CSV table of C-alpha atoms in Angstrom, one decimal:
chain,number,residue,atom,x,y,z
A,1,MET,CA,0.6,0.1,-0.3
A,2,LEU,CA,3.1,2.4,0.6
A,3,ARG,CA,4.4,1.8,-2.8
A,4,SER,CA,1.5,2.9,-4.4
A,5,THR,CA,1.5,5.9,-2.9
A,6,ARG,CA,4.5,6.4,-3.6
A,7,HIS,CA,4.3,5.4,-6.6
A,8,ILE,CA,1.0,7.9,-7.6
A,9,THR,CA,3.4,10.9,-5.8
A,10,ARG,CA,6.2,10.9,-7.8
A,11,HIS,CA,3.4,10.4,-10.9
A,12,ALA,CA,1.6,13.6,-10.0
A,13,ALA,CA,4.2,15.2,-9.5
A,14,ARG,CA,5.7,14.6,-12.7
A,15,ALA,CA,2.1,15.9,-14.8
A,16,LEU,CA,3.1,19.5,-12.4
A,17,VAL,CA,5.1,20.7,-14.9
A,18,THR,CA,2.5,20.5,-18.0
A,19,ILE,CA,0.0,20.8,-16.3
A,20,ARG,CA,-2.4,23.8,-17.5
A,21,TYR,CA,-6.1,24.9,-15.6
A,22,PRO,CA,-9.2,24.9,-16.9
A,23,GLY,CA,-9.7,28.6,-16.1
A,24,ALA,CA,-6.6,29.7,-18.4
A,25,ALA,CA,-5.7,26.5,-21.0
A,26,THR,CA,-3.6,28.7,-23.1
A,27,ALA,CA,-1.5,30.3,-20.4
A,28,PRO,CA,2.7,30.0,-20.1
A,29,TYR,CA,4.2,29.9,-17.1
A,30,THR,CA,6.8,32.6,-15.9
A,31,SER,CA,9.1,33.0,-13.5
A,32,SER,CA,9.5,36.2,-14.1
A,33,LEU,CA,6.7,38.4,-11.6
A,34,ASN,CA,5.1,41.4,-13.5
A,35,LEU,CA,1.3,43.6,-13.4
A,36,GLU,CA,0.4,43.8,-16.1
A,37,HIS,CA,-0.7,47.8,-16.6
A,38,ALA,CA,-3.5,48.9,-18.6
A,39,GLU,CA,-1.1,51.6,-20.0
A,40,ALA,CA,0.9,49.0,-21.7
A,41,VAL,CA,-1.3,47.8,-24.5
A,42,PRO,CA,-1.4,50.1,-27.7
A,43,PRO,CA,-4.4,51.5,-28.1
A,44,MET,CA,-7.1,50.0,-30.4
A,45,SER,CA,-6.3,51.4,-34.1
A,46,CYS,CA,-9.9,53.5,-35.7
A,47,PHE,CA,-10.3,51.8,-38.7
A,48,ARG,CA,-10.9,54.6,-41.7
A,49,ILE,CA,-10.4,55.0,-45.8
A,50,MET,CA,-11.9,58.1,-46.1
A,51,ASN,CA,-10.6,60.8,-43.6
A,52,GLU,CA,-13.5,64.5,-42.2
A,53,ARG,CA,-12.0,66.1,-45.3
A,54,GLY,CA,-14.0,63.1,-47.6
A,55,LYS,CA,-10.1,62.4,-49.4
A,56,LEU,CA,-8.9,58.3,-49.6
A,57,LEU,CA,-6.6,57.9,-47.0
A,58,PRO,CA,-3.7,55.7,-48.6
A,59,GLY,CA,-3.8,52.0,-49.5
A,60,ALA,CA,-7.7,52.6,-48.7
A,61,VAL,CA,-10.0,50.4,-50.9
A,62,ASP,CA,-12.7,53.6,-52.5
A,63,TYR,CA,-15.5,51.1,-51.0
A,64,GLY,CA,-17.6,54.0,-52.3
A,65,ALA,CA,-16.3,53.5,-56.1
A,66,GLU,CA,-15.8,50.4,-56.3
A,67,VAL,CA,-18.1,48.3,-54.1
A,68,VAL,CA,-21.4,51.3,-53.4
A,69,GLY,CA,-21.2,52.4,-56.9
A,70,LYS,CA,-22.4,55.5,-57.8
A,71,GLU,CA,-26.8,54.8,-57.8
A,72,LYS,CA,-26.6,53.4,-54.1
A,73,ALA,CA,-24.0,56.0,-52.9
A,74,VAL,CA,-26.4,59.1,-54.1
A,75,ASP,CA,-29.6,56.9,-51.9
A,76,LEU,CA,-27.4,56.8,-48.7
A,77,PHE,CA,-26.5,60.3,-49.0
A,78,LYS,CA,-30.7,60.6,-49.8
A,79,CYS,CA,-31.3,58.8,-46.5
A,80,MET,CA,-28.7,60.5,-44.4
A,81,LEU,CA,-30.4,63.9,-45.4
A,82,ARG,CA,-33.7,62.6,-45.0
A,83,LEU,CA,-33.1,61.3,-41.2
A,84,ASN,CA,-32.0,65.1,-41.1
A,85,GLU,CA,-34.2,66.6,-42.6
A,86,MET,CA,-37.0,64.3,-39.8
A,87,ASP,CA,-35.0,64.5,-36.6
A,88,VAL,CA,-34.9,68.7,-37.7
A,89,THR,CA,-38.9,69.6,-38.0
A,90,LEU,CA,-39.8,66.5,-34.5
A,91,LEU,CA,-37.1,68.5,-32.5
A,92,GLN,CA,-39.1,71.3,-32.9
A,93,ALA,CA,-42.3,69.5,-33.4
A,94,GLN,CA,-41.4,68.6,-29.2
A,95,ARG,CA,-40.1,72.4,-28.9
A,96,GLN,CA,-43.4,74.0,-29.7
A,97,GLY,CA,-45.3,71.0,-27.1
A,98,ARG,CA,-47.3,69.5,-30.3
A,99,ILE,CA,-45.2,65.2,-29.3
A,100,ALA,CA,-44.1,64.5,-26.2
A,101,PHE,CA,-40.3,63.1,-26.6
A,102,TYR,CA,-37.7,63.4,-29.1
A,103,MET,CA,-34.2,62.0,-29.2
A,104,SER,CA,-32.7,62.7,-32.9
A,105,THR,CA,-29.3,61.5,-34.8
A,106,PHE,CA,-27.6,65.1,-35.1
A,107,GLY,CA,-23.3,63.7,-36.0
A,108,GLU,CA,-24.6,60.2,-35.9
A,109,GLU,CA,-25.8,59.3,-38.9
A,110,ALA,CA,-22.9,57.6,-40.8
A,111,ALA,CA,-23.3,55.2,-37.4
A,112,VAL,CA,-26.9,53.9,-38.4
A,113,ILE,CA,-27.7,54.5,-41.8
A,114,GLY,CA,-24.4,52.4,-42.9
A,115,SER,CA,-25.2,50.1,-40.1
A,116,ALA,CA,-28.4,49.5,-41.9
A,117,ALA,CA,-27.4,49.6,-45.1
A,118,ALA,CA,-25.0,46.1,-45.0
A,119,LEU,CA,-28.0,44.4,-42.7
A,120,ARG,CA,-30.1,42.1,-44.5
A,121,ASP,CA,-33.2,43.7,-45.0
A,122,ASP,CA,-34.8,40.5,-43.1
A,123,ASP,CA,-31.6,40.4,-40.2
A,124,THR,CA,-34.0,41.1,-36.6
A,125,ILE,CA,-33.0,44.3,-35.0
A,126,PHE,CA,-32.6,45.3,-31.0
A,127,ALA,CA,-32.3,49.2,-30.9
A,128,GLN,CA,-31.4,51.1,-28.1
A,129,TYR,CA,-33.2,55.0,-29.2
A,130,ARG,CA,-30.8,56.4,-31.6
A,131,GLU,CA,-31.6,54.1,-34.5
A,132,HIS,CA,-34.6,54.9,-35.8
A,133,GLY,CA,-33.1,55.4,-39.1
A,134,VAL,CA,-32.6,52.2,-40.1
A,135,LEU,CA,-36.2,52.0,-40.2
A,136,LEU,CA,-36.0,54.3,-42.2
A,137,TYR,CA,-33.3,53.0,-43.9
A,138,ARG,CA,-35.7,49.7,-44.5
A,139,GLY,CA,-39.1,51.4,-46.6
A,140,MET,CA,-40.7,52.7,-43.1
A,141,ASN,CA,-42.2,56.3,-43.7
A,142,TYR,CA,-42.8,59.6,-42.2
A,143,ASP,CA,-46.5,58.9,-41.4
A,144,PHE,CA,-44.7,55.5,-39.1
A,145,PHE,CA,-42.8,57.7,-37.2
A,146,CYS,CA,-45.1,60.3,-36.5
A,147,ASN,CA,-48.3,58.4,-35.8
A,148,GLN,CA,-45.6,57.0,-33.2
A,149,CYS,CA,-44.9,60.1,-31.6
A,150,CYS,CA,-48.0,60.7,-31.3
A,151,GLY,CA,-49.2,57.3,-30.0
A,152,ASN,CA,-52.9,58.2,-32.0
A,153,VAL,CA,-54.9,55.1,-33.4
A,154,LEU,CA,-52.9,54.7,-36.3
A,155,ASP,CA,-50.0,54.2,-34.3
A,156,SER,CA,-48.9,50.7,-33.9
A,157,ALA,CA,-48.3,50.3,-30.4
A,158,LYS,CA,-52.2,51.4,-30.2
A,159,GLY,CA,-50.1,54.7,-28.2
A,160,ARG,CA,-49.0,53.0,-25.2
A,161,GLN,CA,-45.7,53.6,-25.4
A,162,MET,CA,-43.6,57.1,-25.8
A,163,PRO,CA,-42.1,58.7,-28.6
A,164,MET,CA,-39.3,57.1,-30.1
A,165,HIS,CA,-40.3,53.7,-28.5
A,166,PHE,CA,-40.9,52.3,-32.4
A,167,GLY,CA,-41.2,48.7,-33.8
A,168,SER,CA,-42.2,46.9,-36.5
A,169,ASN,CA,-42.3,43.3,-37.3
A,170,GLU,CA,-42.2,43.5,-41.1
A,171,LYS,CA,-38.4,45.0,-40.8
A,172,HIS,CA,-37.3,42.1,-38.3
A,173,PHE,CA,-37.5,45.5,-35.9
A,174,HIS,CA,-37.3,44.5,-32.3
A,175,THR,CA,-39.5,47.0,-30.1
A,176,ILE,CA,-37.3,49.6,-28.9
A,177,SER,CA,-37.6,50.0,-24.4
A,178,SER,CA,-35.8,52.5,-22.6
A,179,PRO,CA,-34.5,50.6,-20.2
A,180,LEU,CA,-30.7,51.3,-20.3
A,181,ALA,CA,-29.1,47.7,-22.0
A,182,THR,CA,-32.2,45.5,-22.0
A,183,GLN,CA,-31.7,44.8,-25.6
A,184,ILE,CA,-28.3,43.0,-25.5
A,185,PRO,CA,-29.7,40.3,-23.9
A,186,HIS,CA,-32.1,39.4,-26.3
A,187,ALA,CA,-30.2,40.0,-29.1
A,188,VAL,CA,-28.0,37.7,-27.2
A,189,GLY,CA,-30.9,34.4,-27.0
A,190,ALA,CA,-32.9,35.5,-30.1
A,191,ALA,CA,-29.5,34.2,-31.6
A,192,TYR,CA,-29.6,31.1,-29.6
A,193,SER,CA,-33.0,31.2,-31.4
A,194,LEU,CA,-32.4,31.5,-34.3
A,195,LYS,CA,-29.0,29.5,-34.4
A,196,MET,CA,-31.3,25.6,-32.4
A,197,GLN,CA,-33.3,27.0,-36.3
A,198,GLY,CA,-30.9,26.6,-38.5
A,199,SER,CA,-31.8,30.3,-40.2
A,200,LYS,CA,-29.3,32.3,-41.4
A,201,GLN,CA,-30.1,35.4,-40.6
A,202,ALA,CA,-28.3,37.6,-38.2
A,203,VAL,CA,-28.8,39.6,-35.2
A,204,ALA,CA,-27.3,43.7,-35.0
A,205,VAL,CA,-27.5,44.7,-31.2
A,206,PHE,CA,-27.0,48.4,-30.9
A,207,PHE,CA,-25.7,50.1,-28.0
A,208,GLY,CA,-24.2,53.5,-26.7
A,209,GLU,CA,-21.1,53.7,-24.8
A,210,GLY,CA,-23.0,53.8,-21.3
A,211,ALA,CA,-25.0,51.1,-21.8
A,212,ALA,CA,-21.3,49.0,-22.4
A,213,SER,CA,-20.6,49.7,-18.2
A,214,GLU,CA,-24.6,48.2,-17.0
A,215,GLY,CA,-24.6,43.7,-16.1
A,216,ASP,CA,-26.5,43.3,-19.6
A,217,PHE,CA,-23.6,43.8,-21.6
A,218,ALA,CA,-21.3,41.6,-19.7
A,219,ALA,CA,-23.9,38.5,-19.2
A,220,ALA,CA,-25.1,38.8,-23.2
A,221,ILE,CA,-21.0,39.1,-24.6
A,222,ASN,CA,-20.3,36.4,-22.4
A,223,MET,CA,-23.1,34.1,-23.6
A,224,ALA,CA,-22.6,35.2,-26.4
A,225,ALA,CA,-18.6,33.7,-26.8
A,226,VAL,CA,-19.7,31.1,-24.9
A,227,MET,CA,-21.7,29.4,-26.0
A,228,ASP,CA,-20.4,29.9,-30.0
A,229,LEU,CA,-23.9,32.9,-30.9
A,230,GLY,CA,-23.6,35.5,-33.8
A,231,VAL,CA,-24.5,38.6,-32.5
A,232,LEU,CA,-23.2,41.5,-34.1
A,233,PHE,CA,-22.6,44.0,-31.0
A,234,LEU,CA,-22.5,47.5,-32.2
A,235,CYS,CA,-21.3,50.4,-29.9
A,236,ARG,CA,-22.2,54.0,-30.9
A,237,ASN,CA,-19.4,55.1,-28.8
A,238,ASN,CA,-20.9,59.1,-28.7
A,239,GLY,CA,-18.6,59.6,-26.0
A,240,TYR,CA,-21.6,60.9,-24.0
A,241,ALA,CA,-23.1,58.5,-21.1
A,242,ILE,CA,-25.4,61.3,-21.5
A,243,SER,CA,-23.1,63.8,-19.9
A,244,THR,CA,-20.6,61.7,-18.0
A,245,ARG,CA,-18.3,62.0,-20.8
A,246,SER,CA,-16.0,58.7,-21.7
A,247,THR,CA,-13.2,59.8,-19.6
A,248,GLU,CA,-15.3,59.1,-16.4
A,249,GLN,CA,-17.0,56.1,-17.1
A,250,TYR,CA,-13.9,53.8,-18.2
A,251,ARG,CA,-10.3,54.1,-17.8
A,252,GLY,CA,-9.9,51.5,-20.5
A,253,ASP,CA,-8.9,51.6,-24.3
A,254,GLY,CA,-12.6,51.7,-24.7
A,255,ILE,CA,-15.6,49.0,-25.7
A,256,ALA,CA,-13.8,47.0,-28.8
A,257,ARG,CA,-10.3,45.9,-26.6
A,258,ARG,CA,-13.0,45.5,-24.1
A,259,ALA,CA,-15.0,42.6,-26.1
A,260,VAL,CA,-11.5,40.6,-27.0
A,261,GLY,CA,-11.1,40.2,-22.4
A,262,TYR,CA,-14.2,38.3,-23.0
A,263,GLY,CA,-13.3,36.3,-26.0
A,264,VAL,CA,-15.1,38.3,-28.7
A,265,ALA,CA,-13.4,39.6,-32.6
A,266,ALA,CA,-14.2,43.0,-32.4
A,267,LEU,CA,-12.9,46.4,-34.1
A,268,ARG,CA,-13.6,50.2,-33.9
A,269,VAL,CA,-14.8,52.1,-36.7
A,270,ASP,CA,-14.9,55.5,-38.3
A,271,GLY,CA,-18.6,55.4,-36.8
A,272,ASN,CA,-18.3,58.8,-38.8
A,273,ASP,CA,-16.9,57.2,-41.9
A,274,ILE,CA,-20.2,55.3,-43.9
A,275,TRP,CA,-18.3,53.7,-46.2
A,276,ALA,CA,-15.1,52.1,-43.8
A,277,THR,CA,-19.1,51.3,-41.6
A,278,MET,CA,-20.2,49.7,-43.9
A,279,ARG,CA,-17.5,47.3,-45.3
A,280,ALA,CA,-16.8,46.6,-41.1
A,281,VAL,CA,-20.6,45.6,-40.4
A,282,GLU,CA,-20.5,43.8,-43.6
A,283,GLU,CA,-17.1,42.0,-42.7
A,284,ALA,CA,-18.5,41.7,-39.4
A,285,ARG,CA,-21.7,40.3,-40.3
A,286,LYS,CA,-19.6,37.7,-42.8
A,287,PHE,CA,-17.2,36.6,-39.9
A,288,SER,CA,-20.4,36.1,-37.6
A,289,LYS,CA,-22.6,33.6,-39.4
A,290,GLU,CA,-19.7,31.9,-41.4
A,291,ASN,CA,-17.7,31.0,-38.1
A,292,ASP,CA,-20.8,30.4,-35.5
A,293,LYS,CA,-19.5,33.5,-33.0
A,294,PRO,CA,-20.0,37.2,-32.3
A,295,ALA,CA,-18.5,40.1,-33.3
A,296,LEU,CA,-18.4,43.8,-31.8
A,297,LEU,CA,-17.4,46.9,-33.3
A,298,GLU,CA,-17.2,50.0,-31.3
A,299,LEU,CA,-18.5,52.3,-33.9
A,300,MET,CA,-17.0,56.2,-33.0
A,301,THR,CA,-19.0,58.7,-33.3
A,302,TYR,CA,-19.7,61.8,-31.1
A,303,ARG,CA,-23.6,63.1,-30.4
A,304,THR,CA,-23.9,67.0,-32.4
A,305,SER,CA,-27.2,67.4,-29.6
A,306,HIS,CA,-28.9,67.4,-26.7
A,307,HIS,CA,-28.6,63.7,-25.3
A,308,SER,CA,-32.3,64.3,-25.5
A,309,THR,CA,-35.1,66.8,-25.1
A,310,SER,CA,-35.2,66.8,-21.8
A,311,ASP,CA,-31.4,67.3,-21.6
A,312,ASP,CA,-29.5,70.3,-21.8
A,313,SER,CA,-25.7,69.5,-23.2
A,314,ALA,CA,-24.8,72.9,-22.1
A,315,ARG,CA,-24.4,71.7,-18.7
A,316,TYR,CA,-21.3,69.2,-19.1
A,317,ARG,CA,-19.8,70.0,-22.8
A,318,SER,CA,-18.4,73.3,-23.9
A,319,GLU,CA,-20.3,75.1,-27.1
A,320,ASP,CA,-16.7,75.0,-29.1
A,321,GLU,CA,-16.8,71.3,-28.1
A,322,MET,CA,-20.0,71.0,-30.5
A,323,SER,CA,-19.2,73.7,-32.9
A,324,MET,CA,-16.1,71.9,-33.5
A,325,TYR,CA,-17.4,68.4,-33.8
A,326,ALA,CA,-20.8,70.0,-36.2
A,327,GLN,CA,-18.7,71.7,-38.4
A,328,SER,CA,-15.4,69.6,-38.1
A,329,ALA,CA,-16.6,65.8,-38.1
A,330,SER,CA,-20.2,66.2,-39.7
A,331,PRO,CA,-20.7,62.9,-41.8
A,332,ILE,CA,-22.9,64.2,-44.0
A,333,ASP,CA,-20.0,67.0,-44.8
A,334,ARG,CA,-17.8,64.1,-45.5
A,335,LEU,CA,-20.2,62.2,-48.0
A,336,ARG,CA,-21.2,64.9,-50.1
A,337,LYS,CA,-17.4,66.0,-50.5
A,338,TYR,CA,-16.4,62.3,-50.9
A,339,LEU,CA,-19.7,62.6,-54.3
A,340,VAL,CA,-18.9,66.3,-55.8
A,341,ALA,CA,-15.0,65.2,-55.5
A,342,ARG,CA,-16.3,62.9,-57.8
A,343,GLN,CA,-19.5,64.4,-59.2
A,344,TRP,CA,-21.9,62.8,-58.6
A,345,TRP,CA,-23.9,64.7,-57.4
A,346,ASP,CA,-25.1,68.7,-57.6
A,347,VAL,CA,-25.3,71.0,-53.7
A,348,GLY,CA,-27.3,73.3,-55.2
A,349,GLU,CA,-30.1,70.2,-55.6
A,350,GLU,CA,-29.8,69.7,-51.9
A,351,GLU,CA,-31.5,72.5,-50.8
A,352,GLU,CA,-34.7,71.3,-53.1
A,353,PHE,CA,-34.6,68.4,-52.1
A,354,ARG,CA,-34.5,68.5,-48.1
A,355,ASN,CA,-37.4,71.4,-48.5
A,356,GLU,CA,-38.7,68.6,-50.2
A,357,GLN,CA,-38.3,66.1,-47.0
A,358,ARG,CA,-39.6,68.8,-44.8
A,359,GLN,CA,-42.8,69.2,-45.8
A,360,GLN,CA,-42.7,65.6,-46.4
A,361,VAL,CA,-42.3,65.3,-42.5
A,362,ILE,CA,-44.8,68.0,-41.9
A,363,ASN,CA,-47.5,67.0,-44.0
A,364,ALA,CA,-47.5,63.8,-42.0
A,365,LEU,CA,-47.1,65.0,-39.3
A,366,THR,CA,-50.5,66.8,-39.3
A,367,LYS,CA,-52.3,64.2,-39.8
A,368,ALA,CA,-50.8,62.7,-37.1
A,369,GLU,CA,-51.3,64.8,-35.1
A,370,THR,CA,-55.5,65.6,-36.2
A,371,ALA,CA,-56.2,61.7,-36.5
A,372,PRO,CA,-57.9,60.9,-33.3
A,373,LYS,CA,-56.3,59.1,-29.7
A,374,PRO,CA,-56.7,55.4,-28.9
A,375,GLY,CA,-59.8,54.8,-26.9
A,376,VAL,CA,-59.8,53.7,-23.4
A,377,ASP,CA,-61.0,49.7,-24.1
A,378,THR,CA,-57.9,49.0,-26.3
A,379,MET,CA,-55.8,49.1,-23.4
A,380,PHE,CA,-57.5,45.9,-22.2
A,381,ASP,CA,-56.4,44.7,-26.1
A,382,ASP,CA,-53.7,42.2,-26.4
A,383,VAL,CA,-52.8,40.8,-23.6
A,384,TYR,CA,-53.9,37.6,-23.9
A,385,ALA,CA,-54.9,35.7,-26.7
A,386,CYS,CA,-58.5,35.5,-25.3
A,387,LYS,CA,-59.5,37.4,-22.4
A,388,PRO,CA,-60.1,35.9,-19.3
A,389,ALA,CA,-62.2,36.0,-17.2
A,390,HIS,CA,-60.1,38.7,-14.6
A,391,LEU,CA,-59.3,41.1,-17.8
A,392,VAL,CA,-63.1,41.4,-19.1
A,393,ALA,CA,-64.6,42.7,-15.2
A,394,GLN,CA,-61.8,45.4,-15.3
A,395,GLU,CA,-62.3,46.3,-18.8
A,396,LYS,CA,-66.2,46.5,-18.1
A,397,GLU,CA,-65.8,48.1,-14.3
A,398,VAL,CA,-63.7,50.5,-15.5
A,399,THR,CA,-65.9,51.4,-18.9
A,400,GLU,CA,-68.6,51.5,-16.4
A,401,ARG,CA,-66.5,54.3,-14.0
A,402,LEU,CA,-66.1,56.4,-17.5
A,403,ARG,CA,-69.7,56.5,-18.1
A,404,LYS,CA,-70.6,58.4,-14.6
């Protein structure tokens, strides 16, 4: 018995030199004790194709000319202009008291429209609250947005949601919900379902860098990595989580570097460069579907508007800062310069196009304002396929009280 024990001990001793702990099975051993510091890790590069003046970077593929082409490039620019004009008009409508709330995409048009253009139209989208441009790109008209903001009988949500909570089954766009980051684990769950079904659809989830500080993000991206789920994590890093600067929110090298720590492929992208955004999303989608693995893109951009109509960003950043980004980093201006340099766009046509779009939004808003509101009885609909007795009783009680 003693001899057997000695044999086991010697065998275990020999095994120690090759043992690998499950939590870090590929980690090499070293006798040097070094604390690794974040500052020692070089910053992740930011992929871009054209600079702020719309000029191609040396060695960059002319994605707009070689892949997109003139017709679609102009259509994308028009879509960005349409989004911009709708935002301007509905923001003004809120200030006039015509709608209760609004959030614009000012400064982030390329990140949203470029992402939408690189995805398939049947790809499932989980948005935060600044991605209504995806629905505009997928064909929703101004009536749809205005009806939702007014909460009338034509609103697909029957007036039950606050403005900006857009959703469309037809466009594979899950209804927006204000609580921060809740859509991220939902997207991972959807990807799990599609994987089990063998679907070719991709799942993309939008969120801001502020949402990446929520526990939902950590749980979701870890689950996607461990279970090999093809989710596209699209982080719009616009520098501010409402009033919290990114420098006050994290000390590491942004969100893309954080994803790598979870074992997720990641890339940092100039989100104000529509060609870089499109190419990156296209490649990330391809990688994700071909390998059944998640990917994260950190779309670097800047919000040139208030967080929402409830916010006053002058309280936490200077007018000079906002003006500098609005003038020098505008994604619309960058794409315009690219198109004009190739004689694909006449600047003289732009004012007329903008005026036409603005009038269409005004007309849609006027119609939405005059449409009746949903009746009180409709709030008992859509809870169950068949109303149970207790809900019927509640509906009856409310109806009788309102008649008094």
